[in-house]
Amino acid sequence: MASSRHRASSYDSVVSAIPDRDLDDPQQRSEIFYPAVQSLTNALGGYEEQETVPGSGVYETVYRPGDSILAVLKDLKKLWRKDDSDDERTVARCMYRSGLMKELISILVGMTERGDWGKKVALVACESFA
């Protein structure tokens, strides 16, 4: 899993940098969208080892969300919509290559028991499946 905790890119900056003429060729679409998808996937968060009791030497693996996880999930959903007119489903293929599905499952598993905020994050992640 990714461990970056900073939002690496935003949807608006990624999409505004894409010339319309490059969106016709599937290979060019992939070359354009994959780095953005990978960057956003990395910004979701990842697993870290955390000592259960300070000084105990006993560790557990916990999911640490990125600093802007909700905004990143929303940006990924916007990118997903770019495939509405793409028969090749280029963005979906980029999301598969980036490991996004594993990351979304990790978010669902790791965030649901973290209070209202965690439930909100899990719900937004769940909406990404739809």
JSON list of N, CA, C and O in Angstrom, two decimals, residues 65 69-71 73-74 107-108 111-128:
[
{"chain": "A", "resi": 65, "resn": "PRO", "atom": "N", "xyz": [-4.78, 7.41, 7.07]},
{"chain": "A", "resi": 65, "resn": "PRO", "atom": "CA", "xyz": [-5.29, 8.14, 5.92]},
{"chain": "A", "resi": 65, "resn": "PRO", "atom": "C", "xyz": [-4.39, 9.34, 5.60]},
{"chain": "A", "resi": 65, "resn": "PRO", "atom": "O", "xyz": [-3.76, 9.90, 6.48]},
{"chain": "A", "resi": 69, "resn": "ILE", "atom": "N", "xyz": [-7.64, 13.05, 2.42]},
{"chain": "A", "resi": 69, "resn": "ILE", "atom": "CA", "xyz": [-8.24, 11.84, 1.87]},
{"chain": "A", "resi": 69, "resn": "ILE", "atom": "C", "xyz": [-9.62, 12.08, 1.24]},
{"chain": "A", "resi": 69, "resn": "ILE", "atom": "O", "xyz": [-9.91, 11.56, 0.16]},
{"chain": "A", "resi": 70, "resn": "LEU", "atom": "N", "xyz": [-10.46, 12.88, 1.86]},
{"chain": "A", "resi": 70, "resn": "LEU", "atom": "CA", "xyz": [-11.79, 13.13, 1.30]},
{"chain": "A", "resi": 70, "resn": "LEU", "atom": "C", "xyz": [-11.70, 13.86, -0.04]},
{"chain": "A", "resi": 70, "resn": "LEU", "atom": "O", "xyz": [-12.39, 13.50, -0.99]},
{"chain": "A", "resi": 71, "resn": "ALA", "atom": "N", "xyz": [-10.86, 14.86, -0.12]},
{"chain": "A", "resi": 71, "resn": "ALA", "atom": "CA", "xyz": [-10.70, 15.61, -1.38]},
{"chain": "A", "resi": 71, "resn": "ALA", "atom": "C", "xyz": [-10.09, 14.71, -2.46]},
{"chain": "A", "resi": 71, "resn": "ALA", "atom": "O", "xyz": [-10.50, 14.78, -3.63]},
{"chain": "A", "resi": 73, "resn": "LEU", "atom": "N", "xyz": [-10.40, 11.42, -2.70]},
{"chain": "A", "resi": 73, "resn": "LEU", "atom": "CA", "xyz": [-11.45, 10.50, -3.15]},
{"chain": "A", "resi": 73, "resn": "LEU", "atom": "C", "xyz": [-12.40, 11.19, -4.12]},
{"chain": "A", "resi": 73, "resn": "LEU", "atom": "O", "xyz": [-12.81, 10.60, -5.13]},
{"chain": "A", "resi": 74, "resn": "LYS", "atom": "N", "xyz": [-12.74, 12.43, -3.84]},
{"chain": "A", "resi": 74, "resn": "LYS", "atom": "CA", "xyz": [-13.62, 13.17, -4.74]},
{"chain": "A", "resi": 74, "resn": "LYS", "atom": "C", "xyz": [-12.94, 13.43, -6.09]},
{"chain": "A", "resi": 74, "resn": "LYS", "atom": "O", "xyz": [-13.58, 13.36, -7.14]},
{"chain": "A", "resi": 107, "resn": "ILE", "atom": "N", "xyz": [-9.21, 1.28, 2.95]},
{"chain": "A", "resi": 107, "resn": "ILE", "atom": "CA", "xyz": [-9.89, 2.41, 3.58]},
{"chain": "A", "resi": 107, "resn": "ILE", "atom": "C", "xyz": [-11.18, 1.93, 4.25]},
{"chain": "A", "resi": 107, "resn": "ILE", "atom": "O", "xyz": [-11.45, 2.28, 5.41]},
{"chain": "A", "resi": 108, "resn": "LEU", "atom": "N", "xyz": [-11.93, 1.10, 3.56]},
{"chain": "A", "resi": 108, "resn": "LEU", "atom": "CA", "xyz": [-13.17, 0.58, 4.15]},
{"chain": "A", "resi": 108, "resn": "LEU", "atom": "C", "xyz": [-12.89, -0.20, 5.43]},
{"chain": "A", "resi": 108, "resn": "LEU", "atom": "O", "xyz": [-13.55, -0.02, 6.44]},
{"chain": "A", "resi": 111, "resn": "MET", "atom": "N", "xyz": [-11.07, 2.31, 8.28]},
{"chain": "A", "resi": 111, "resn": "MET", "atom": "CA", "xyz": [-11.65, 3.58, 8.72]},
{"chain": "A", "resi": 111, "resn": "MET", "atom": "C", "xyz": [-13.03, 3.46, 9.36]},
{"chain": "A", "resi": 111, "resn": "MET", "atom": "O", "xyz": [-13.47, 4.38, 10.05]},
{"chain": "A", "resi": 112, "resn": "THR", "atom": "N", "xyz": [-13.72, 2.37, 9.18]},
{"chain": "A", "resi": 112, "resn": "THR", "atom": "CA", "xyz": [-15.11, 2.28, 9.63]},
{"chain": "A", "resi": 112, "resn": "THR", "atom": "C", "xyz": [-15.27, 2.37, 11.14]},
{"chain": "A", "resi": 112, "resn": "THR", "atom": "O", "xyz": [-16.33, 2.76, 11.62]},
{"chain": "A", "resi": 113, "resn": "GLU", "atom": "N", "xyz": [-14.24, 2.06, 11.90]},
{"chain": "A", "resi": 113, "resn": "GLU", "atom": "CA", "xyz": [-14.36, 2.08, 13.36]},
{"chain": "A", "resi": 113, "resn": "GLU", "atom": "C", "xyz": [-13.68, 3.31, 13.98]},
{"chain": "A", "resi": 113, "resn": "GLU", "atom": "O", "xyz": [-13.29, 3.28, 15.14]},
{"chain": "A", "resi": 114, "resn": "ARG", "atom": "N", "xyz": [-13.56, 4.37, 13.22]},
{"chain": "A", "resi": 114, "resn": "ARG", "atom": "CA", "xyz": [-12.89, 5.58, 13.71]},
{"chain": "A", "resi": 114, "resn": "ARG", "atom": "C", "xyz": [-13.85, 6.74, 13.88]},
{"chain": "A", "resi": 114, "resn": "ARG", "atom": "O", "xyz": [-13.55, 7.87, 13.49]},
{"chain": "A", "resi": 115, "resn": "GLY", "atom": "N", "xyz": [-14.99, 6.48, 14.40]},
{"chain": "A", "resi": 115, "resn": "GLY", "atom": "CA", "xyz": [-15.95, 7.54, 14.67]},
{"chain": "A", "resi": 115, "resn": "GLY", "atom": "C", "xyz": [-16.65, 8.04, 13.43]},
{"chain": "A", "resi": 115, "resn": "GLY", "atom": "O", "xyz": [-16.60, 7.44, 12.36]},
{"chain": "A", "resi": 116, "resn": "ASP", "atom": "N", "xyz": [-17.32, 9.17, 13.59]},
{"chain": "A", "resi": 116, "resn": "ASP", "atom": "CA", "xyz": [-18.12, 9.72, 12.50]},
{"chain": "A", "resi": 116, "resn": "ASP", "atom": "C", "xyz": [-17.27, 10.09, 11.29]},
{"chain": "A", "resi": 116, "resn": "ASP", "atom": "O", "xyz": [-17.67, 9.87, 10.15]},
{"chain": "A", "resi": 117, "resn": "TRP", "atom": "N", "xyz": [-16.10, 10.69, 11.53]},
{"chain": "A", "resi": 117, "resn": "TRP", "atom": "CA", "xyz": [-15.23, 11.07, 10.41]},
{"chain": "A", "resi": 117, "resn": "TRP", "atom": "C", "xyz": [-14.79, 9.83, 9.64]},
{"chain": "A", "resi": 117, "resn": "TRP", "atom": "O", "xyz": [-14.82, 9.82, 8.40]},
{"chain": "A", "resi": 118, "resn": "GLY", "atom": "N", "xyz": [-14.40, 8.78, 10.33]},
{"chain": "A", "resi": 118, "resn": "GLY", "atom": "CA", "xyz": [-13.99, 7.54, 9.68]},
{"chain": "A", "resi": 118, "resn": "GLY", "atom": "C", "xyz": [-15.11, 6.91, 8.87]},
{"chain": "A", "resi": 118, "resn": "GLY", "atom": "O", "xyz": [-14.89, 6.40, 7.77]},
{"chain": "A", "resi": 119, "resn": "LYS", "atom": "N", "xyz": [-16.33, 6.98, 9.42]},
{"chain": "A", "resi": 119, "resn": "LYS", "atom": "CA", "xyz": [-17.48, 6.46, 8.69]},
{"chain": "A", "resi": 119, "resn": "LYS", "atom": "C", "xyz": [-17.74, 7.27, 7.42]},
{"chain": "A", "resi": 119, "resn": "LYS", "atom": "O", "xyz": [-18.10, 6.73, 6.39]},
{"chain": "A", "resi": 120, "resn": "LYS", "atom": "N", "xyz": [-17.55, 8.59, 7.52]},
{"chain": "A", "resi": 120, "resn": "LYS", "atom": "CA", "xyz": [-17.74, 9.44, 6.34]},
{"chain": "A", "resi": 120, "resn": "LYS", "atom": "C", "xyz": [-16.71, 9.09, 5.27]},
{"chain": "A", "resi": 120, "resn": "LYS", "atom": "O", "xyz": [-17.05, 8.97, 4.09]},
{"chain": "A", "resi": 121, "resn": "VAL", "atom": "N", "xyz": [-15.46, 8.91, 5.66]},
{"chain": "A", "resi": 121, "resn": "VAL", "atom": "CA", "xyz": [-14.40, 8.54, 4.71]},
{"chain": "A", "resi": 121, "resn": "VAL", "atom": "C", "xyz": [-14.74, 7.19, 4.06]},
{"chain": "A", "resi": 121, "resn": "VAL", "atom": "O", "xyz": [-14.64, 7.04, 2.85]},
{"chain": "A", "resi": 122, "resn": "ALA", "atom": "N", "xyz": [-15.16, 6.23, 4.87]},
{"chain": "A", "resi": 122, "resn": "ALA", "atom": "CA", "xyz": [-15.51, 4.91, 4.34]},
{"chain": "A", "resi": 122, "resn": "ALA", "atom": "C", "xyz": [-16.68, 5.00, 3.37]},
{"chain": "A", "resi": 122, "resn": "ALA", "atom": "O", "xyz": [-16.69, 4.33, 2.33]},
{"chain": "A", "resi": 123, "resn": "LEU", "atom": "N", "xyz": [-17.65, 5.85, 3.67]},
{"chain": "A", "resi": 123, "resn": "LEU", "atom": "CA", "xyz": [-18.80, 6.02, 2.78]},
{"chain": "A", "resi": 123, "resn": "LEU", "atom": "C", "xyz": [-18.37, 6.63, 1.45]},
{"chain": "A", "resi": 123, "resn": "LEU", "atom": "O", "xyz": [-18.80, 6.17, 0.39]},
{"chain": "A", "resi": 124, "resn": "VAL", "atom": "N", "xyz": [-17.54, 7.64, 1.49]},
{"chain": "A", "resi": 124, "resn": "VAL", "atom": "CA", "xyz": [-17.06, 8.26, 0.25]},
{"chain": "A", "resi": 124, "resn": "VAL", "atom": "C", "xyz": [-16.24, 7.24, -0.56]},
{"chain": "A", "resi": 124, "resn": "VAL", "atom": "O", "xyz": [-16.36, 7.17, -1.78]},
{"chain": "A", "resi": 125, "resn": "ALA", "atom": "N", "xyz": [-15.43, 6.43, 0.12]},
{"chain": "A", "resi": 125, "resn": "ALA", "atom": "CA", "xyz": [-14.68, 5.37, -0.56]},
{"chain": "A", "resi": 125, "resn": "ALA", "atom": "C", "xyz": [-15.63, 4.36, -1.18]},
{"chain": "A", "resi": 125, "resn": "ALA", "atom": "O", "xyz": [-15.42, 3.91, -2.32]},
{"chain": "A", "resi": 126, "resn": "CYS", "atom": "N", "xyz": [-16.69, 4.04, -0.48]},
{"chain": "A", "resi": 126, "resn": "CYS", "atom": "CA", "xyz": [-17.69, 3.08, -0.97]},
{"chain": "A", "resi": 126, "resn": "CYS", "atom": "C", "xyz": [-18.37, 3.64, -2.21]},
{"chain": "A", "resi": 126, "resn": "CYS", "atom": "O", "xyz": [-18.63, 2.90, -3.16]},
{"chain": "A", "resi": 127, "resn": "GLU", "atom": "N", "xyz": [-18.65, 4.93, -2.22]},
{"chain": "A", "resi": 127, "resn": "GLU", "atom": "CA", "xyz": [-19.28, 5.57, -3.38]},
{"chain": "A", "resi": 127, "resn": "GLU", "atom": "C", "xyz": [-18.37, 5.48, -4.61]},
{"chain": "A", "resi": 127, "resn": "GLU", "atom": "O", "xyz": [-18.84, 5.48, -5.73]},
{"chain": "A", "resi": 128, "resn": "SER", "atom": "N", "xyz": [-17.07, 5.36, -4.38]},
{"chain": "A", "resi": 128, "resn": "SER", "atom": "CA", "xyz": [-16.13, 5.26, -5.48]},
{"chain": "A", "resi": 128, "resn": "SER", "atom": "C", "xyz": [-16.28, 3.95, -6.24]},
{"chain": "A", "resi": 128, "resn": "SER", "atom": "O", "xyz": [-15.89, 3.85, -7.39]}
]
